[in-house]
CSV table of C-alpha atoms and ligand atoms in Angstrom, one decimal:
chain,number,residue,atom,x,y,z
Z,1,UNK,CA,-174.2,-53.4,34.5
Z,2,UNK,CA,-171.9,-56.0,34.4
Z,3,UNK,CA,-169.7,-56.9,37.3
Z,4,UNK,CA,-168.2,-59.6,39.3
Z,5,UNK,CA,-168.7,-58.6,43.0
Z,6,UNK,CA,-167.1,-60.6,46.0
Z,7,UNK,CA,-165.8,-59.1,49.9
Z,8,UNK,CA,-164.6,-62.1,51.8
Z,9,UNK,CA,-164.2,-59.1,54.7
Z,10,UNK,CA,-165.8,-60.7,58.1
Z,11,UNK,CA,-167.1,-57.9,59.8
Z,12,UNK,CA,-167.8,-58.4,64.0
Z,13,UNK,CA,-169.3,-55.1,64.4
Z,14,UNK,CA,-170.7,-54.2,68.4
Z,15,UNK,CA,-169.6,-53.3,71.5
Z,16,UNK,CA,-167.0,-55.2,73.0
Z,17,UNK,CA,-166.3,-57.4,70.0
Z,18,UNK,CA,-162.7,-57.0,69.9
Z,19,UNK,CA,-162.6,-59.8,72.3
Z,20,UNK,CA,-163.8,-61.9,69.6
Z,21,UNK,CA,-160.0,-62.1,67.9
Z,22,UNK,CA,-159.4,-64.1,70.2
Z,23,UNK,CA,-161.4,-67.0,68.0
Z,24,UNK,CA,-160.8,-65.1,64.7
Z,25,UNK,CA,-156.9,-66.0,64.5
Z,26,UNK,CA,-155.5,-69.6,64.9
Z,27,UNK,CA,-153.5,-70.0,67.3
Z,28,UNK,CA,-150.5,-71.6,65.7
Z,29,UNK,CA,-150.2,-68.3,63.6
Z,30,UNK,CA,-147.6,-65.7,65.3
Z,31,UNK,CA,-149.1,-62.3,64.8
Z,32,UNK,CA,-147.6,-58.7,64.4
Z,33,UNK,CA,-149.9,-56.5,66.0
Z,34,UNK,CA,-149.1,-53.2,63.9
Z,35,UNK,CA,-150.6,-49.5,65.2
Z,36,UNK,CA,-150.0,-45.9,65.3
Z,37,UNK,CA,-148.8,-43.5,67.7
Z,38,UNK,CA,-150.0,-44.6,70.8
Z,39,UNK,CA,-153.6,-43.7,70.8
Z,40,UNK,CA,-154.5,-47.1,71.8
Z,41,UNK,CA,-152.7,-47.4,75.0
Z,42,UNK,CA,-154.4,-44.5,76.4
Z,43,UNK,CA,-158.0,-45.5,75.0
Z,44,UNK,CA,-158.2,-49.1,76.2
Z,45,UNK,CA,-157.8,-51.0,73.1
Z,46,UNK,CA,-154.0,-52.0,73.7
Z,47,UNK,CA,-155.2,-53.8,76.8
Z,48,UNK,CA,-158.4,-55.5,75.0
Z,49,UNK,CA,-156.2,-56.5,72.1
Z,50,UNK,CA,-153.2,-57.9,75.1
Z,51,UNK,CA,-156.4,-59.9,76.4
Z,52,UNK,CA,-157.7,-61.2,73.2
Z,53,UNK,CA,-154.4,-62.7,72.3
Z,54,UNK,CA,-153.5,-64.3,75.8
Z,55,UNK,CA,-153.2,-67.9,73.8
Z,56,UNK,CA,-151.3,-66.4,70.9
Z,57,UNK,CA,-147.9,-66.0,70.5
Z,58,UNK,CA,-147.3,-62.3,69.0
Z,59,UNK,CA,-144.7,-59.2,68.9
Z,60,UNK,CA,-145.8,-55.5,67.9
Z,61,UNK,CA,-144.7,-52.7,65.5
Z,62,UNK,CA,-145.6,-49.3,66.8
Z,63,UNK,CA,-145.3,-45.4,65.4
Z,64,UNK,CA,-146.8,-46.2,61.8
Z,65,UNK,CA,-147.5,-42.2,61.5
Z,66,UNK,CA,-151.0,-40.7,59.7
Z,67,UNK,CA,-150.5,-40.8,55.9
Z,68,UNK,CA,-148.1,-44.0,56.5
Z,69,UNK,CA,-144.8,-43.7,55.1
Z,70,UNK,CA,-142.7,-46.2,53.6
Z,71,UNK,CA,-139.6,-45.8,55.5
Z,72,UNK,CA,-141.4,-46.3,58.4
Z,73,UNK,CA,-142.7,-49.3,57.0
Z,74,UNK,CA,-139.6,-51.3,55.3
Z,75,UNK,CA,-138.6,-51.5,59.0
Z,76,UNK,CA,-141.9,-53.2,60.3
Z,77,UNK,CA,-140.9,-55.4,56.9
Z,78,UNK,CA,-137.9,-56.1,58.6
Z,79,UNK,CA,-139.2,-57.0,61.9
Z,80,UNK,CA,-141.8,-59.3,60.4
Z,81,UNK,CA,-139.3,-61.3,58.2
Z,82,UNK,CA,-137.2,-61.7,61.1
Z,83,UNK,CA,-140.0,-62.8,63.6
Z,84,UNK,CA,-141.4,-64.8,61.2
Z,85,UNK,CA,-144.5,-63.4,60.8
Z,86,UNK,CA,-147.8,-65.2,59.4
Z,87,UNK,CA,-150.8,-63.2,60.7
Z,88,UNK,CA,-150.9,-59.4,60.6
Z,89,UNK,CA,-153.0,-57.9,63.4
Z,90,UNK,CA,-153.7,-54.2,62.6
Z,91,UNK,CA,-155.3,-51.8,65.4
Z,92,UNK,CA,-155.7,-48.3,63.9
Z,93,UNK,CA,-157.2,-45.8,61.1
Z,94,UNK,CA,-156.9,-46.0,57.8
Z,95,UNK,CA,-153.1,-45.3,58.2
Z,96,UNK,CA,-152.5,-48.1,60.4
Z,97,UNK,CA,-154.6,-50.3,57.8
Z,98,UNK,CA,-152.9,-49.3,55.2
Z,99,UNK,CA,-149.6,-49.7,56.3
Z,100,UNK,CA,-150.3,-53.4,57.3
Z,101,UNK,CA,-151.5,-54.3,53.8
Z,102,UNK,CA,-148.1,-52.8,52.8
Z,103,UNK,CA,-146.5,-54.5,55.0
Z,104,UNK,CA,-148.6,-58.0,54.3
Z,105,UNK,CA,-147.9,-57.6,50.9
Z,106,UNK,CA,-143.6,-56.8,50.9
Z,107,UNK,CA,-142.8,-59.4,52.9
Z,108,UNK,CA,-142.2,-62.4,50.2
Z,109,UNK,CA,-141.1,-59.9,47.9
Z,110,UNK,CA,-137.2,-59.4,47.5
Z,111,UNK,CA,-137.0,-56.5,45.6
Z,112,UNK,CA,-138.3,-52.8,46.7
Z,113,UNK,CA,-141.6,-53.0,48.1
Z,114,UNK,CA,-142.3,-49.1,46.4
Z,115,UNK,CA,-141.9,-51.3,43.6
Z,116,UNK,CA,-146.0,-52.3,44.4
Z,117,UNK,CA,-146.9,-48.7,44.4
Z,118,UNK,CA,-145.2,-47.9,41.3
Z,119,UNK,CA,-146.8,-51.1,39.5
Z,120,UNK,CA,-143.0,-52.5,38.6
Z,121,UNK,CA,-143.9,-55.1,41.1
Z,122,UNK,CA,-147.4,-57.1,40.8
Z,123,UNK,CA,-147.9,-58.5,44.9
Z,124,UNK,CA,-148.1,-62.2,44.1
Z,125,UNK,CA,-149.2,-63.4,48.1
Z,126,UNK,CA,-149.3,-61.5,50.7
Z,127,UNK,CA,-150.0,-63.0,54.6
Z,128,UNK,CA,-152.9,-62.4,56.1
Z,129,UNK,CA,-154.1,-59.6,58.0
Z,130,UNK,CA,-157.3,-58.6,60.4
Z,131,UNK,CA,-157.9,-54.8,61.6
Z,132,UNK,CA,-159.6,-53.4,64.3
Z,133,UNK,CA,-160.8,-49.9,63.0
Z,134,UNK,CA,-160.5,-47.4,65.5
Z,135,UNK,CA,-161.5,-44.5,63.3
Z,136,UNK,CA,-163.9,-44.6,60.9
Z,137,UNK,CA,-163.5,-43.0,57.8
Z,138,UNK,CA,-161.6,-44.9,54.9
Z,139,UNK,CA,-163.3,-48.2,54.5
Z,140,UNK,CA,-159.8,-49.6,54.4
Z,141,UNK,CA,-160.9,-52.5,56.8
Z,142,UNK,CA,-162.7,-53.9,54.3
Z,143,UNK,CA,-161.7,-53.3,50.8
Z,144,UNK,CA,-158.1,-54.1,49.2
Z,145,UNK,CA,-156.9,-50.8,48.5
Z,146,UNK,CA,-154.0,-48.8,50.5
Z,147,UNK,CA,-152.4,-45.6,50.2
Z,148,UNK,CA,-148.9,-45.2,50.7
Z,149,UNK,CA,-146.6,-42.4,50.9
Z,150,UNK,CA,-142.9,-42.2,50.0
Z,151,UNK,CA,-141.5,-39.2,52.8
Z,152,UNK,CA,-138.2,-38.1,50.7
Z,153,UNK,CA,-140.1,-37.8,47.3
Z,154,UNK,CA,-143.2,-36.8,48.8
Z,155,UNK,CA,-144.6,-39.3,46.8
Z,156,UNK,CA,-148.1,-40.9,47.6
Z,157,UNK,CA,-149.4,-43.5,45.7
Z,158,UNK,CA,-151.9,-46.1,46.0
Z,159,UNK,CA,-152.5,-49.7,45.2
Z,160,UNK,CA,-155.1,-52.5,45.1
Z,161,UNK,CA,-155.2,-56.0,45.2
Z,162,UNK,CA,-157.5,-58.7,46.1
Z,163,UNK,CA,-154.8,-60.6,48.2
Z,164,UNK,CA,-154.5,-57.7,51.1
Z,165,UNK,CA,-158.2,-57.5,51.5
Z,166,UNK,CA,-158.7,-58.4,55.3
Z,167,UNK,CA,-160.0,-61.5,56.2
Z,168,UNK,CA,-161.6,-59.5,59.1
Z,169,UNK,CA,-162.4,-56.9,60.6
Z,170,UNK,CA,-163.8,-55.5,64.1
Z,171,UNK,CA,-165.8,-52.6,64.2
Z,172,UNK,CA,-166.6,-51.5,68.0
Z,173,UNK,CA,-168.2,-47.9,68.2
Z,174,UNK,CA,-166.9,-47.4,71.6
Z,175,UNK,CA,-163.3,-47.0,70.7
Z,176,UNK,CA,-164.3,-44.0,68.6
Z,177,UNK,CA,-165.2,-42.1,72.1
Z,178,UNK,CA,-161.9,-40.5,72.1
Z,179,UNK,CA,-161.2,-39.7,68.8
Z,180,UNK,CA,-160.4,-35.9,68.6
Z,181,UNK,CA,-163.4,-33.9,67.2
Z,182,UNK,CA,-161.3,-33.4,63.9
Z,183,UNK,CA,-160.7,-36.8,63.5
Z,184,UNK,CA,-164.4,-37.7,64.1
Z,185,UNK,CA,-165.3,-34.9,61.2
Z,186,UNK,CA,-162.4,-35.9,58.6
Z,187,UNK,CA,-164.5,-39.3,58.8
Z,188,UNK,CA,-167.9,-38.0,58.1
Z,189,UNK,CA,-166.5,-36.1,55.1
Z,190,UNK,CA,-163.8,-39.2,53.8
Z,191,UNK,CA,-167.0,-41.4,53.8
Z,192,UNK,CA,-169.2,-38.5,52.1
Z,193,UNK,CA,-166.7,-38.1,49.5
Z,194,UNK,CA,-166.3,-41.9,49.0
Z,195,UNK,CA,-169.9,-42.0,47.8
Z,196,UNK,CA,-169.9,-39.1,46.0
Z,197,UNK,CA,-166.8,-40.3,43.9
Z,198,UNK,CA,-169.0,-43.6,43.0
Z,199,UNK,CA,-172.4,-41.7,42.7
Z,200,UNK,CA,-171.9,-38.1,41.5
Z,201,UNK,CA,-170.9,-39.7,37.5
Z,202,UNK,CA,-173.6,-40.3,35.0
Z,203,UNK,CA,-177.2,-42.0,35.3
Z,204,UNK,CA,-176.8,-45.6,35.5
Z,205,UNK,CA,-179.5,-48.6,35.3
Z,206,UNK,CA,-178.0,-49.9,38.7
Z,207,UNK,CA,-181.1,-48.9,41.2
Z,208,UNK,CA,-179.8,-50.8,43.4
Z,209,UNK,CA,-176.2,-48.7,43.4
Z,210,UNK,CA,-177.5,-45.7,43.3
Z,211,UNK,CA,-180.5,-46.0,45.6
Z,212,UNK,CA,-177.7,-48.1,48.3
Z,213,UNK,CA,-175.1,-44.6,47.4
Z,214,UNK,CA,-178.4,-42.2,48.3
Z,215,UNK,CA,-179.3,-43.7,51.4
Z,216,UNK,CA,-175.7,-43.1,53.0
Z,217,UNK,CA,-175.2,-39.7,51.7
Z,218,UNK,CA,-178.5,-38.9,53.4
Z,219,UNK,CA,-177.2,-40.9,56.5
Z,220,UNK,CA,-173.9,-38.8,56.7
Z,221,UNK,CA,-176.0,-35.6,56.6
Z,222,UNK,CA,-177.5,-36.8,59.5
Z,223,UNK,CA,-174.8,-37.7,61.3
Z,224,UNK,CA,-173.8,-34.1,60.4
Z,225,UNK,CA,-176.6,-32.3,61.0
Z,226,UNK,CA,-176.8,-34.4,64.7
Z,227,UNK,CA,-173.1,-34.4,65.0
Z,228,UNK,CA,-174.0,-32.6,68.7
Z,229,UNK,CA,-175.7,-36.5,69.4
Z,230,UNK,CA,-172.4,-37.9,68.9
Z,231,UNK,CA,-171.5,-39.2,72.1
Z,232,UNK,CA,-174.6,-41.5,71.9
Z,233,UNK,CA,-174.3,-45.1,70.4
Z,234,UNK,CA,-176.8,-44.7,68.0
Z,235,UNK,CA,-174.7,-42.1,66.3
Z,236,UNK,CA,-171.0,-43.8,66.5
Z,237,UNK,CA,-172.6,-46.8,65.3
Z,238,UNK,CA,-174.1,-45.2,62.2
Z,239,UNK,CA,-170.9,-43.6,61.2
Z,240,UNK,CA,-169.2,-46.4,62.0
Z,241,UNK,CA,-171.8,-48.6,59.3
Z,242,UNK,CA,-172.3,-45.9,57.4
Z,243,UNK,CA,-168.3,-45.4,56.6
Z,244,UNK,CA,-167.7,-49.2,56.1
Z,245,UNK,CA,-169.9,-49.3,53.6
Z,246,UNK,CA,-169.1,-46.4,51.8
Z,247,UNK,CA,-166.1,-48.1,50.2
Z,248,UNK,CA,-166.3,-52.0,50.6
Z,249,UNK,CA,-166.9,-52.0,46.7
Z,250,UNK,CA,-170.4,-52.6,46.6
Z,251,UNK,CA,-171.9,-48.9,45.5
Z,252,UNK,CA,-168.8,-48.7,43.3
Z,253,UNK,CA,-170.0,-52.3,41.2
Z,254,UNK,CA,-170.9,-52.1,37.6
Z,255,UNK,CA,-170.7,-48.3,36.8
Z,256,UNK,CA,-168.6,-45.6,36.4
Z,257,UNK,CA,-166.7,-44.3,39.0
Z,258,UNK,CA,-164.7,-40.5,39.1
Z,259,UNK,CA,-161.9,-40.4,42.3
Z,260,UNK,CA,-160.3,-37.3,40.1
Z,261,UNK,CA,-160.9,-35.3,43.6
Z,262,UNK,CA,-158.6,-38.5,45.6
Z,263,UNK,CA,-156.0,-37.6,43.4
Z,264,UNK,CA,-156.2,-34.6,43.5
Z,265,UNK,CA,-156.0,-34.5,47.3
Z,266,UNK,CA,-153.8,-37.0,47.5
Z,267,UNK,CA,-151.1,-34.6,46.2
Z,268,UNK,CA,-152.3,-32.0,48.5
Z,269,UNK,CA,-151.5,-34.1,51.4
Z,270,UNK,CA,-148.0,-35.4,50.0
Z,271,UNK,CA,-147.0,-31.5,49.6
Z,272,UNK,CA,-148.5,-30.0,52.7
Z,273,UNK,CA,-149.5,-32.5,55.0
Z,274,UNK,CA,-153.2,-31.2,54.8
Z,275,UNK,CA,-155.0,-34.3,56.9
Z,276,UNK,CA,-156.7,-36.9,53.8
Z,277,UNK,CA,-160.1,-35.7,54.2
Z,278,UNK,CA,-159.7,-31.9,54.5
Z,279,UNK,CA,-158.1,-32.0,51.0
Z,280,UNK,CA,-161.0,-33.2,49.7
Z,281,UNK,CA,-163.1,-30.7,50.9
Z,282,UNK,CA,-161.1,-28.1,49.4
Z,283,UNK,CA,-160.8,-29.5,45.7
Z,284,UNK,CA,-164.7,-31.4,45.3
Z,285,UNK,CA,-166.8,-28.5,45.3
Z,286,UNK,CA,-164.1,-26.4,42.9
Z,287,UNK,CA,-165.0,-29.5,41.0
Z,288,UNK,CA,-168.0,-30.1,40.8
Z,289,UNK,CA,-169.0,-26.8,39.9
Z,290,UNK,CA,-166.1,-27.3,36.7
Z,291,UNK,CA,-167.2,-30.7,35.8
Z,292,UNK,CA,-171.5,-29.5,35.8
Z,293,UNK,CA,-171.9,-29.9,32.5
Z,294,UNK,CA,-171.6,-33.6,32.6
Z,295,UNK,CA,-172.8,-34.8,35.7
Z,296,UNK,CA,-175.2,-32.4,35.8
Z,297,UNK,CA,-178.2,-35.3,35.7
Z,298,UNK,CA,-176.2,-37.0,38.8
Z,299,UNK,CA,-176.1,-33.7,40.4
Z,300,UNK,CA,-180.1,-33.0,40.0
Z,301,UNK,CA,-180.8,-36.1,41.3
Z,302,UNK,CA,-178.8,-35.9,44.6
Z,303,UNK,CA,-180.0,-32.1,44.9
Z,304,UNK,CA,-183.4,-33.9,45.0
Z,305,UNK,CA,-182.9,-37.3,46.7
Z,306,UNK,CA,-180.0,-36.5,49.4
Z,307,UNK,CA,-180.7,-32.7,50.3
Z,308,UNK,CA,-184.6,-32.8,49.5
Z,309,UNK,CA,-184.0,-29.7,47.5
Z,310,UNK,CA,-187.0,-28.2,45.2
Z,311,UNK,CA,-186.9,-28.5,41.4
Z,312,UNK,CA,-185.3,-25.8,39.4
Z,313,UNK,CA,-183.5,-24.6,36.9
Z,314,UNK,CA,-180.1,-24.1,38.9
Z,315,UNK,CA,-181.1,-27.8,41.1
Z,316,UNK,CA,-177.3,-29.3,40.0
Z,317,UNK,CA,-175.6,-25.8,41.4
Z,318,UNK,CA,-177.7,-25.9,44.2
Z,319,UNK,CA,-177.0,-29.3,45.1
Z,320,UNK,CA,-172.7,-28.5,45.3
Z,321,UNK,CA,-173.7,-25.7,47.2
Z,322,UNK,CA,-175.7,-28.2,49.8
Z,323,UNK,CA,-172.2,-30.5,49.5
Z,324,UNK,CA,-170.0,-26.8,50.5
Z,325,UNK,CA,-172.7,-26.0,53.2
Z,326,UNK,CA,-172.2,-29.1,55.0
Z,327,UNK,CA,-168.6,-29.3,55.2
Z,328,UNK,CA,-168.5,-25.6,56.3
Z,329,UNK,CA,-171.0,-26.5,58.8
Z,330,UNK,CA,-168.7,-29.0,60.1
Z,331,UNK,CA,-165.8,-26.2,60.0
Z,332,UNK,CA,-164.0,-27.8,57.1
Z,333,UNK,CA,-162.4,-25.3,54.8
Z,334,UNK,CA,-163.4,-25.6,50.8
Z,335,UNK,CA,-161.1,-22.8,49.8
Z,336,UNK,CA,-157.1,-23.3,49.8
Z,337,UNK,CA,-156.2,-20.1,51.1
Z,338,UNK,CA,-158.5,-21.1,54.5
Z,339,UNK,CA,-155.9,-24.1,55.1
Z,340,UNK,CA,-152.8,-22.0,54.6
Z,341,UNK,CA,-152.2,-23.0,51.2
Z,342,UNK,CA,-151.1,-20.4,48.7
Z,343,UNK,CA,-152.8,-21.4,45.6
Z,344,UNK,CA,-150.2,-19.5,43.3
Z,345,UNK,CA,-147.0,-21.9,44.6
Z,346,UNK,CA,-149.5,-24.6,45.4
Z,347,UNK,CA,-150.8,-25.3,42.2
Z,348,UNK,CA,-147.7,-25.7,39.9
Z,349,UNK,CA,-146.1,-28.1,42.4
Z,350,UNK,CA,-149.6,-30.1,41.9
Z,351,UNK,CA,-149.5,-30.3,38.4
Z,352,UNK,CA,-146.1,-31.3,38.2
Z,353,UNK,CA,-146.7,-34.3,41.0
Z,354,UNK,CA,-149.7,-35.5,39.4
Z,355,UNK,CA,-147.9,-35.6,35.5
Z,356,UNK,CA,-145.2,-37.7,37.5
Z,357,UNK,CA,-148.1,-39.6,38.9
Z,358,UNK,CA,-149.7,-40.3,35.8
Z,359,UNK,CA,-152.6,-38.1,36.8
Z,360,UNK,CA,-153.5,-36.3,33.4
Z,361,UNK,CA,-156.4,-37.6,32.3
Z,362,UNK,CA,-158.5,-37.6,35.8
Z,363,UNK,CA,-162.3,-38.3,36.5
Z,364,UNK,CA,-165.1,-41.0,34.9
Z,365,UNK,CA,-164.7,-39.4,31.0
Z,366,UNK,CA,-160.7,-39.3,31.7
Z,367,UNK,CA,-161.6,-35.4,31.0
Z,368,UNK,CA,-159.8,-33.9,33.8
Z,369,UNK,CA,-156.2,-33.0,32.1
Z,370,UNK,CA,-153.9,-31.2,33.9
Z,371,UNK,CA,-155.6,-28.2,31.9
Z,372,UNK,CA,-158.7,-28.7,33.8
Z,373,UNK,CA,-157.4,-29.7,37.0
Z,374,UNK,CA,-155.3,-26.4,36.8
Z,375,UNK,CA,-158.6,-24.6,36.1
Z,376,UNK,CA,-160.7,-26.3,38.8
Z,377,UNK,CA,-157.8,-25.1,42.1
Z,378,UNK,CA,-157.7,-22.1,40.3
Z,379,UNK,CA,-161.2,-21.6,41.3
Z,380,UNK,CA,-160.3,-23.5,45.1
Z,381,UNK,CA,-157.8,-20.5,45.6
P,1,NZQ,O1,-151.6,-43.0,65.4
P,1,NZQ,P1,-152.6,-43.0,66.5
P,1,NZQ,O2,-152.0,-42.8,67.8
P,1,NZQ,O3,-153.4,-44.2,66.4
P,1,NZQ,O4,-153.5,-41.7,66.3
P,1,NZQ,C1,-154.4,-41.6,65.1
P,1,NZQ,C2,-153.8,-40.5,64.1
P,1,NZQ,O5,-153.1,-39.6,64.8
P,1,NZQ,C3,-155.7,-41.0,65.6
P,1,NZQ,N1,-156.6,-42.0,66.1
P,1,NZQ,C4,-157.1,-43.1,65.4
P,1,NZQ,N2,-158.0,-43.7,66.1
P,1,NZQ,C5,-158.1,-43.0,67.3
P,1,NZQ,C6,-157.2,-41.9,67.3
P,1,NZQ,N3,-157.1,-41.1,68.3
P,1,NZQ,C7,-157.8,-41.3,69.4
P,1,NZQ,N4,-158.8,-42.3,69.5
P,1,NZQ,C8,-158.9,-43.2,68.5
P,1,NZQ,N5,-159.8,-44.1,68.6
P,1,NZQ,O6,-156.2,-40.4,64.4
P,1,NZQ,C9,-155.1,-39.9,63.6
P,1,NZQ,C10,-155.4,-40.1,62.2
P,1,NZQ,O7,-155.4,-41.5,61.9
P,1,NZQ,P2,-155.3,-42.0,60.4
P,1,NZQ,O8,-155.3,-43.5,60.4
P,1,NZQ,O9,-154.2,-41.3,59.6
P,1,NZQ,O10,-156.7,-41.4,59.8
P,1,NZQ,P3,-157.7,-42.0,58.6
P,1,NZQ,O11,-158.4,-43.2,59.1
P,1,NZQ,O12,-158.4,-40.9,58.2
P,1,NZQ,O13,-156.7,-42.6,57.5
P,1,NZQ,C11,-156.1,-41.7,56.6
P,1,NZQ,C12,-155.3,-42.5,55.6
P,1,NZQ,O14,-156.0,-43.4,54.8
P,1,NZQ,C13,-155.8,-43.2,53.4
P,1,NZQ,C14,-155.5,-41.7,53.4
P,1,NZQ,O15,-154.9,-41.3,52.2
P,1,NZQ,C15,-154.6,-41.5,54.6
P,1,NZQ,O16,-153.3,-41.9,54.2
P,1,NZQ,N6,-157.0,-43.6,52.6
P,1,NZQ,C16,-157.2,-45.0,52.5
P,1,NZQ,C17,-158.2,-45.5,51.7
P,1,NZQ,C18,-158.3,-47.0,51.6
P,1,NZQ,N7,-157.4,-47.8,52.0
P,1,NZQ,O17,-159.3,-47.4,51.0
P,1,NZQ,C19,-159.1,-44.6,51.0
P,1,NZQ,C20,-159.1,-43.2,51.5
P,1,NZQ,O18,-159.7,-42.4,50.5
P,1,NZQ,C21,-157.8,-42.7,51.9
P,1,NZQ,O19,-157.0,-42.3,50.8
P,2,ZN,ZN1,-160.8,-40.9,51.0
């Protein structure tokens, strides 16, 4: 358990706190608010972000679209450099968020900004941004990763670094109110997933990982379980926390981690547009169940610590079946054929994208080769 462990994320997390960028950006910064496809003006938060920023000079960049593409992107580049941008405001999902770090990140760089997603470019500075999370699922407003698709290649490739972590970000649980129930539900099972990729490895001596790991798994069952509570504040609040910290790094420090099923689904998405979460859902159990053998102790444990299931032989099997249960409770598909996907064109046009991507040797024992991968949506059909 060695690690070194820092997130410089400020986090103003309550009702009405989007007022509070007001004090969070210097004034002599001119900002580009960046968001999505409009969602904002209808729900309020346009209008609470034009209030906040009543001393600030600022210009906006809208349409960044769900699984942000980077030729919607290179124009919001454009704009920035032009403007001359030095604060990055960013009002939206994960997409939104994601976008901005992209765009935070390619503005001092001359050459091709895919060039960061590839790795042929390492970001050197990027400006800063701030988000206000309007859907809570990713944990992109507070961690330095960002996901980033190319639309003609149907490339979509991710990258990380320290310099586009936000500086803040605001959490309000009442913008969530008019999220679209699927939206809502693609958060419960990002975050689930999130944890699961940091938890369900081998045992580790980090108690206070794992014990920090089981104690949001058990709260995203609840929200599950009570998902008909969810117009109450109590539950958007706990999905809201409960998300955030699912991937801000901290479960993730000092042990192994897996993310075989991100990659996985990342292709998925790139090929058929299948929303982030719901291709998780259809690859992690298919997984799991291939992958028992070695995380088999991990398995037992959150059969018994998460689900509260009895001891027995089959306790790691049981414990995926408690994962599938739960999603299909939610009405999220586990099988390929259930989103529309047929699993006999499907899965060569994987395999090929994720040997271009560099995705052969997947998971926390590098185990998962193509071979396996094959193997494991093979049994997703
Ligand atoms: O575009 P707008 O109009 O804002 O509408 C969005 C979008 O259509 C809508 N929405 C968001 N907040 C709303 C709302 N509608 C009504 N009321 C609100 N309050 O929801 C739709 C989906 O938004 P999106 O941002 O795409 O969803 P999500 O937050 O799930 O983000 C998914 C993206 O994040 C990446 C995914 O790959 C995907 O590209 N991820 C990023 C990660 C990270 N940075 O750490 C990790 C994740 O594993 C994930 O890969
Ligand atoms: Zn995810």
């Amino acid at each position: 358990m060695n690690f070194s462990y820092s997130n410089k994320t400020q986090i103003q997390f309550g009702e009405d706190s989007i007022a509070t960028v007001n004090t969070l950006i210097p004034t002599d910064k001119k900002i580009l608010v960046i968001y999505g496809g409009g969602s904002i003006k209808k729900n309020g938060v346009y209008d609470q972000v034009c209030t906040a920023l009543k001393d600030h000079a600022w210009v906006e960049f809208s349409g960044v679209e769900p699984n942000p593409t980077v030729e919607t992107l290179d124009k919001a580049v454009t704009l920035a450099r032009d403007e001359k941008i030095d604060f990055i405001l960013a009002v939206g999902g994960g997409s939104v968020i994601d976008g901005s770090k992209y765009v935070a990140a390619s503005i001092g760089y001359d050459g091709d900004g895919w060039d960061i997603l590839t790795g042929d470019h390492q970001v050197t500075d990027a400006i800063p941004l701030g988000a206000i999370l309007t859907l809570p699922a990713t944990g992109s407003e507070s961690n330095a990763g960002a996901v980033i698709t190319k639309k003609t290649t149907q490339d979509k490739l991710a990258f990380m670094d320290p310099k586009v972590l936000p500086v803040f970000a605001v959490l309000d649980p009442n913008v969530i109110k008019t999220l679209p129930e699927r939206q809502l539900i693609n958060g419960i099972v990002d975050a689930f997933v999130h944890v699961c990729e940091q938890y369900i490895t081998v045992k580790t001596d980090a108690w206070v990982q794992e014990g920090y790991a089981e104690v949001l798994l058990r709260n995203l069952v609840k929200l599950a379980e009570s998902y008909d509570q969810r117009d109450s504040s109590e539950w958007r609040s706990n999905l809201m926390w409960t998300a955030n910290q699912a991937l801000n790094g901290l479960i993730g420090t000092g042990g192994p981690q897996d993310w075989a099923t991100h990659m996985i689904g990342h292709e998925l998405t790139a090929h058929y547009g299948v929303d982030h979460a719901r291709t998780l859902a259809l690859v992690q159990p298919s997984l799991l169940r291939n992958q028992l053998a070695v995380k088999k102790d991990k398995l037992e444990q959150m059969g018994t610590n998460v689900f509260g299931l009895p001891k027995s032989d089959t306790l790691a099997l049981d414990a995926i079946d408690a994962i599938e249960s739960l999603y299909n409770a939610l009405g999220v598909a586990t099988h390929l054929k259930d989103a529309d996907i047929n699993a006999d064109e499907a899965i060569p046009a994987i395999i090929r994208s994720l040997e271009k991507h560099g995705g052969v040797a997947l998971g926390e024992h590098q185990a998962i080769t193509l071979d396996v991968t094959k193997a494991i949506l093979k049994s997703a059909a």
